[in-house]
Amino acid sequence: MLRRKLLLASLSSFVILLFIPFISFNIRSNFSLTTSLNNTILLQPQFALVIGIFTRPGNFDRRHFLRLVYGIQSTFIARIDVKFIFCNITDSEQRTFIALEIMRFNDIIVLNCSENMNSGKTYTYFSTLPQILPTRYDYVMKADDDVYLRLAPLASSLQPLPRVDLYYGFVIPCPSMNPFVHYMSGMGFILSWDLVEWIGRSNIPVNNTYGPEDKLVGQWLNMGNKAKNRFTNKPRMYDYPGTNGRCSHELIPDTIAVHRLKKWEQWIDVLRFFNVTKHLQPSTLYSISFD
């Protein structure tokens, strides 16, 4: 009997060890530079960013696709964690599937709200994070699930910027280059951690949560005399060519974000433009040609 218990305990430990490498979805940020056989320099990330991708519980295919898109990217500049954000799950079947996703990937945050577009989800997101995240980040990003983010250029653009009182993104209206007027597009904007904490404790946001939510964030910051450091990253953030008038332009090499990728052929076009499969290793197990 004792021998059987010991065997079961050993098997349980083995299963846990097998599972550990797969329970966290984050972007690799520690790079080693080998200067000699016995001298290795480890580059530590300079800051931490969490990206919350707003989606809906039923968008299983999109989440799995985005895990591939972001899982193959890396940067030594920052530690970047990618999370998928939605409100309370009301469908019993979705609960089961999402529970499996969480067990496998541990990259989902379920907010205490009803799924909505302009009724407070953004406020709930920012005000909740400091209470529930196990670690503090320098920056928090809100992004759509139809945007392609290139994480290394994003991290490089943030590197020289202030770590406090920062509001970063693509300023609306499209022709504007002045981030101190209006607000940042919902394709993906970033707040420094101190502003996220301020949203959670200030009376300004909590009493103004209904309406176009990305626009409201800009209003909160203006009313609170916050975000003295504002940065719009045009033309490196933009909408996919031909999808949104003056917010769109052709794909460019130093892109940070491409928005409004609603169709799979648009995603394929973008991924091919940036040659994301260039590091695919040859193998006898497959033969894939991109000609």
GROMACS .gro file of C-alpha atoms in nm:
model
  291
    1MET     CA    1   0.000   0.000   0.000
    2LEU     CA    2   0.279   0.240   0.095
    3ARG     CA    3   0.465   0.156  -0.225
    4ARG     CA    4   0.153   0.234  -0.429
    5LYS     CA    5   0.112   0.575  -0.257
    6LEU     CA    6   0.475   0.664  -0.324
    7LEU     CA    7   0.434   0.567  -0.690
    8LEU     CA    8   0.122   0.784  -0.726
    9ALA     CA    9   0.298   1.078  -0.559
   10SER     CA   10   0.592   1.043  -0.796
   11LEU     CA   11   0.365   1.032  -1.099
   12SER     CA   12   0.177   1.342  -0.980
   13SER     CA   13   0.501   1.535  -0.939
   14PHE     CA   14   0.612   1.428  -1.286
   15VAL     CA   15   0.288   1.549  -1.442
   16ILE     CA   16   0.319   1.886  -1.265
   17LEU     CA   17   0.675   1.929  -1.390
   18LEU     CA   18   0.562   1.851  -1.744
   19PHE     CA   19   0.283   2.105  -1.717
   20ILE     CA   20   0.480   2.397  -1.570
   21PRO     CA   21   0.643   2.517  -1.895
   22PHE     CA   22   0.301   2.560  -2.056
   23ILE     CA   23   0.099   2.749  -1.795
   24SER     CA   24   0.231   3.097  -1.862
   25PHE     CA   25   0.194   3.296  -2.184
   26ASN     CA   26   0.452   3.568  -2.193
   27ILE     CA   27   0.702   3.708  -2.437
   28ARG     CA   28   1.060   3.601  -2.377
   29SER     CA   29   1.271   3.891  -2.258
   30ASN     CA   30   1.597   3.748  -2.122
   31PHE     CA   31   1.867   3.722  -2.389
   32SER     CA   32   2.216   3.583  -2.337
   33LEU     CA   33   2.515   3.735  -2.513
   34THR     CA   34   2.812   3.500  -2.506
   35THR     CA   35   3.138   3.694  -2.517
   36SER     CA   36   3.361   3.394  -2.455
   37LEU     CA   37   3.331   3.030  -2.358
   38ASN     CA   38   3.311   3.116  -1.989
   39ASN     CA   39   3.170   3.468  -1.995
   40THR     CA   40   2.798   3.514  -2.058
   41ILE     CA   41   2.616   3.846  -2.014
   42LEU     CA   42   2.245   3.820  -1.935
   43LEU     CA   43   2.041   4.115  -2.059
   44GLN     CA   44   1.758   4.191  -1.819
   45PRO     CA   45   1.435   4.359  -1.936
   46GLN     CA   46   1.423   4.732  -1.869
   47PHE     CA   47   1.050   4.752  -1.804
   48ALA     CA   48   0.735   4.540  -1.790
   49LEU     CA   49   0.424   4.574  -2.005
   50VAL     CA   50   0.095   4.385  -1.983
   51ILE     CA   51  -0.122   4.383  -2.295
   52GLY     CA   52  -0.492   4.322  -2.240
   53ILE     CA   53  -0.658   4.215  -2.564
   54PHE     CA   54  -1.030   4.288  -2.551
   55THR     CA   55  -1.225   4.001  -2.700
   56ARG     CA   56  -1.540   3.799  -2.637
   57PRO     CA   57  -1.573   3.456  -2.473
   58GLY     CA   58  -1.686   3.286  -2.794
   59ASN     CA   59  -1.387   3.403  -3.002
   60PHE     CA   60  -1.192   3.082  -2.947
   61ASP     CA   61  -1.034   3.069  -3.293
   62ARG     CA   62  -0.910   3.427  -3.273
   63ARG     CA   63  -0.750   3.372  -2.931
   64HIS     CA   64  -0.569   3.057  -3.044
   65PHE     CA   65  -0.444   3.237  -3.355
   66LEU     CA   66  -0.319   3.534  -3.153
   67ARG     CA   67  -0.135   3.299  -2.918
   68LEU     CA   68   0.064   3.185  -3.220
   69VAL     CA   69   0.118   3.541  -3.346
   70TYR     CA   70   0.250   3.671  -3.013
   71GLY     CA   71   0.408   3.351  -2.889
   72ILE     CA   72   0.673   3.357  -3.164
   73GLN     CA   73   0.781   3.714  -3.089
   74SER     CA   74   1.056   3.812  -2.847
   75THR     CA   75   1.244   4.117  -2.722
   76PHE     CA   76   1.524   4.169  -2.470
   77ILE     CA   77   1.406   4.523  -2.390
   78ALA     CA   78   1.088   4.440  -2.200
   79ARG     CA   79   0.896   4.167  -2.025
   80ILE     CA   80   0.564   4.155  -2.206
   81ASP     CA   81   0.267   3.954  -2.084
   82VAL     CA   82  -0.032   3.909  -2.314
   83LYS     CA   83  -0.375   3.852  -2.160
   84PHE     CA   84  -0.720   3.809  -2.311
   85ILE     CA   85  -0.992   4.017  -2.148
   86PHE     CA   86  -1.367   3.964  -2.134
   87CYS     CA   87  -1.657   4.000  -1.893
   88ASN     CA   88  -1.846   3.734  -1.699
   89ILE     CA   89  -1.920   3.415  -1.894
   90THR     CA   90  -2.293   3.352  -1.926
   91ASP     CA   91  -2.293   3.047  -2.156
   92SER     CA   92  -2.248   2.714  -1.977
   93GLU     CA   93  -2.066   2.550  -2.269
   94GLN     CA   94  -1.828   2.842  -2.298
   95ARG     CA   95  -1.750   2.810  -1.927
   96THR     CA   96  -1.620   2.458  -1.984
   97PHE     CA   97  -1.412   2.546  -2.290
   98ILE     CA   98  -1.270   2.860  -2.129
   99ALA     CA   99  -1.186   2.670  -1.811
  100LEU     CA  100  -0.977   2.436  -2.026
  101GLU     CA  101  -0.811   2.735  -2.193
  102ILE     CA  102  -0.720   2.881  -1.855
  103MET     CA  103  -0.582   2.548  -1.735
  104ARG     CA  104  -0.370   2.517  -2.047
  105PHE     CA  105  -0.256   2.875  -2.111
  106ASN     CA  106  -0.329   3.083  -1.797
  107ASP     CA  107  -0.367   3.398  -2.012
  108ILE     CA  108  -0.732   3.493  -1.959
  109ILE     CA  109  -0.876   3.756  -1.725
  110VAL     CA  110  -1.251   3.746  -1.664
  111LEU     CA  111  -1.375   4.081  -1.537
  112ASN     CA  112  -1.674   4.122  -1.309
  113CYS     CA  113  -1.900   4.293  -1.564
  114SER     CA  114  -2.155   4.223  -1.834
  115GLU     CA  115  -2.010   4.201  -2.184
  116ASN     CA  116  -2.045   4.542  -2.347
  117MET     CA  117  -1.881   4.788  -2.583
  118ASN     CA  118  -1.966   5.129  -2.435
  119SER     CA  119  -2.095   5.057  -2.086
  120GLY     CA  120  -1.791   5.046  -1.860
  121LYS     CA  121  -1.577   4.748  -1.965
  122THR     CA  122  -1.271   4.970  -2.013
  123TYR     CA  123  -1.317   5.130  -1.672
  124THR     CA  124  -1.357   4.787  -1.512
  125TYR     CA  125  -1.040   4.668  -1.685
  126PHE     CA  126  -0.814   4.949  -1.569
  127SER     CA  127  -0.963   4.986  -1.222
  128THR     CA  128  -0.946   4.611  -1.153
  129LEU     CA  129  -0.593   4.526  -1.267
  130PRO     CA  130  -0.399   4.675  -0.973
  131GLN     CA  131  -0.619   4.471  -0.738
  132ILE     CA  132  -0.585   4.133  -0.910
  133LEU     CA  133  -0.250   4.118  -1.087
  134PRO     CA  134   0.020   3.936  -0.889
  135THR     CA  135   0.288   4.180  -1.001
  136ARG     CA  136   0.326   4.548  -1.080
  137TYR     CA  137   0.392   4.656  -1.438
  138ASP     CA  138   0.536   4.978  -1.572
  139TYR     CA  139   0.275   5.001  -1.846
  140VAL     CA  140  -0.073   4.864  -1.918
  141MET     CA  141  -0.206   4.837  -2.272
  142LYS     CA  142  -0.563   4.797  -2.394
  143ALA     CA  143  -0.579   4.648  -2.745
  144ASP     CA  144  -0.836   4.512  -2.988
  145ASP     CA  145  -0.829   4.154  -3.112
  146ASP     CA  146  -0.819   4.275  -3.475
  147VAL     CA  147  -0.484   4.450  -3.436
  148TYR     CA  148  -0.141   4.304  -3.509
  149LEU     CA  149   0.122   4.431  -3.266
  150ARG     CA  150   0.491   4.396  -3.342
  151LEU     CA  151   0.627   4.363  -2.993
  152ALA     CA  152   0.997   4.437  -3.046
  153PRO     CA  153   0.932   4.772  -3.222
  154LEU     CA  154   0.668   4.852  -2.961
  155ALA     CA  155   0.915   4.790  -2.679
  156SER     CA  156   1.184   4.995  -2.855
  157SER     CA  157   0.946   5.289  -2.892
  158LEU     CA  158   0.861   5.277  -2.521
  159GLN     CA  159   1.220   5.242  -2.402
  160PRO     CA  160   1.313   5.614  -2.400
  161LEU     CA  161   0.974   5.736  -2.275
  162PRO     CA  162   0.880   5.826  -1.916
  163ARG     CA  163   0.760   5.547  -1.688
  164VAL     CA  164   0.502   5.771  -1.517
  165ASP     CA  165   0.210   5.990  -1.627
  166LEU     CA  166   0.228   5.846  -1.980
  167TYR     CA  167  -0.052   5.816  -2.237
  168TYR     CA  168   0.063   5.650  -2.563
  169GLY     CA  169  -0.106   5.541  -2.883
  170PHE     CA  170  -0.265   5.660  -3.208
  171VAL     CA  171  -0.432   5.996  -3.154
  172ILE     CA  172  -0.778   6.055  -3.297
  173PRO     CA  173  -0.883   6.222  -3.527
  174CYS     CA  174  -0.678   6.049  -3.795
  175PRO     CA  175  -0.503   6.360  -3.941
  176SER     CA  176  -0.403   6.490  -3.596
  177MET     CA  177  -0.047   6.472  -3.467
  178ASN     CA  178  -0.126   6.643  -3.136
  179PRO     CA  179  -0.169   6.385  -2.856
  180PHE     CA  180  -0.281   6.657  -2.612
  181VAL     CA  181  -0.606   6.707  -2.802
  182HIS     CA  182  -0.882   6.444  -2.816
  183TYR     CA  183  -0.786   6.083  -2.731
  184MET     CA  184  -0.602   5.766  -2.836
  185SER     CA  185  -0.762   5.509  -3.067
  186GLY     CA  186  -0.887   5.181  -2.924
  187MET     CA  187  -0.664   4.985  -3.163
  188GLY     CA  188  -0.413   4.989  -2.880
  189PHE     CA  189  -0.318   5.252  -2.625
  190ILE     CA  190  -0.093   5.245  -2.321
  191LEU     CA  191  -0.113   5.401  -1.977
  192SER     CA  192   0.165   5.405  -1.722
  193TRP     CA  193   0.092   5.212  -1.404
  194ASP     CA  194   0.039   5.525  -1.191
  195LEU     CA  195  -0.244   5.636  -1.422
  196VAL     CA  196  -0.404   5.293  -1.400
  197GLU     CA  197  -0.396   5.318  -1.021
  198TRP     CA  198  -0.542   5.669  -1.042
  199ILE     CA  199  -0.835   5.543  -1.252
  200GLY     CA  200  -0.914   5.292  -0.978
  201ARG     CA  201  -0.923   5.545  -0.696
  202SER     CA  202  -1.046   5.868  -0.861
  203ASN     CA  203  -1.409   5.980  -0.860
  204ILE     CA  204  -1.374   6.115  -1.214
  205PRO     CA  205  -1.373   5.787  -1.411
  206VAL     CA  206  -1.620   5.598  -1.194
  207ASN     CA  207  -1.884   5.867  -1.249
  208ASN     CA  208  -1.827   5.881  -1.625
  209THR     CA  209  -1.831   5.529  -1.769
  210TYR     CA  210  -2.103   5.528  -2.035
  211GLY     CA  211  -2.026   5.623  -2.393
  212PRO     CA  212  -1.739   5.571  -2.640
  213GLU     CA  213  -1.494   5.422  -2.396
  214ASP     CA  214  -1.162   5.511  -2.557
  215LYS     CA  215  -1.280   5.870  -2.589
  216LEU     CA  216  -1.382   5.864  -2.223
  217VAL     CA  217  -1.029   5.768  -2.118
  218GLY     CA  218  -0.898   6.084  -2.281
  219GLN     CA  219  -1.168   6.285  -2.105
  220TRP     CA  220  -1.081   6.133  -1.766
  221LEU     CA  221  -0.716   6.226  -1.805
  222ASN     CA  222  -0.799   6.580  -1.915
  223MET     CA  223  -1.046   6.632  -1.630
  224GLY     CA  224  -0.795   6.500  -1.378
  225ASN     CA  225  -0.509   6.706  -1.525
  226LYS     CA  226  -0.323   6.380  -1.583
  227ALA     CA  227  -0.097   6.235  -1.854
  228LYS     CA  228   0.148   6.520  -1.887
  229ASN     CA  229   0.355   6.284  -2.104
  230ARG     CA  230   0.164   6.200  -2.422
  231PHE     CA  231   0.299   6.032  -2.732
  232THR     CA  232   0.129   5.942  -3.062
  233ASN     CA  233   0.313   5.693  -3.276
  234LYS     CA  234   0.209   5.787  -3.626
  235PRO     CA  235   0.265   5.668  -3.894
  236ARG     CA  236   0.388   5.346  -3.730
  237MET     CA  237   0.039   5.267  -3.599
  238TYR     CA  238  -0.241   5.265  -3.856
  239ASP     CA  239  -0.542   5.086  -4.001
  240TYR     CA  240  -0.502   4.822  -4.268
  241PRO     CA  241  -0.480   4.976  -4.618
  242GLY     CA  242  -0.815   5.082  -4.756
  243THR     CA  243  -1.022   5.009  -4.443
  244ASN     CA  244  -1.061   5.347  -4.275
  245GLY     CA  245  -0.991   5.654  -4.487
  246ARG     CA  246  -0.720   5.880  -4.348
  247CYS     CA  247  -0.638   5.636  -4.065
  248SER     CA  248  -0.516   5.386  -4.326
  249HIS     CA  249  -0.199   5.373  -4.532
  250GLU     CA  250   0.020   5.112  -4.698
  251LEU     CA  251   0.216   4.864  -4.488
  252ILE     CA  252   0.557   5.000  -4.385
  253PRO     CA  253   0.867   4.815  -4.253
  254ASP     CA  254   0.890   4.992  -3.915
  255THR     CA  255   0.526   4.925  -3.825
  256ILE     CA  256   0.423   4.889  -3.461
  257ALA     CA  257   0.051   4.816  -3.507
  258VAL     CA  258  -0.185   4.736  -3.794
  259HIS     CA  259  -0.554   4.764  -3.708
  260ARG     CA  260  -0.884   4.649  -3.860
  261LEU     CA  261  -0.771   4.302  -3.959
  262LYS     CA  262  -1.122   4.159  -3.985
  263LYS     CA  263  -1.058   3.897  -4.253
  264TRP     CA  264  -0.812   3.609  -4.257
  265GLU     CA  265  -0.670   3.718  -4.594
  266GLN     CA  266  -0.580   4.053  -4.437
  267TRP     CA  267  -0.393   3.876  -4.158
  268ILE     CA  268  -0.209   3.659  -4.412
  269ASP     CA  269  -0.113   3.967  -4.614
  270VAL     CA  270   0.030   4.138  -4.304
  271LEU     CA  271   0.216   3.832  -4.177
  272ARG     CA  272   0.370   3.773  -4.519
  273PHE     CA  273   0.473   4.139  -4.550
  274PHE     CA  274   0.670   4.112  -4.224
  275ASN     CA  275   0.798   3.764  -4.315
  276VAL     CA  276   0.707   3.619  -3.977
  277THR     CA  277   0.785   3.262  -4.088
  278LYS     CA  278   1.145   3.337  -4.182
  279HIS     CA  279   1.280   3.144  -3.882
  280LEU     CA  280   1.095   2.823  -3.969
  281GLN     CA  281   1.358   2.552  -3.945
  282PRO     CA  282   1.395   2.291  -4.220
  283SER     CA  283   1.290   1.943  -4.120
  284THR     CA  284   1.221   1.602  -4.265
  285LEU     CA  285   0.881   1.619  -4.093
  286TYR     CA  286   0.735   1.879  -4.333
  287SER     CA  287   0.789   2.063  -4.659
  288ILE     CA  288   0.639   2.412  -4.671
  289SER     CA  289   0.700   2.656  -4.955
  290PHE     CA  290   0.597   3.024  -4.947
  291ASP     CA  291   0.666   3.096  -5.313
   0.00000   0.00000   0.00000
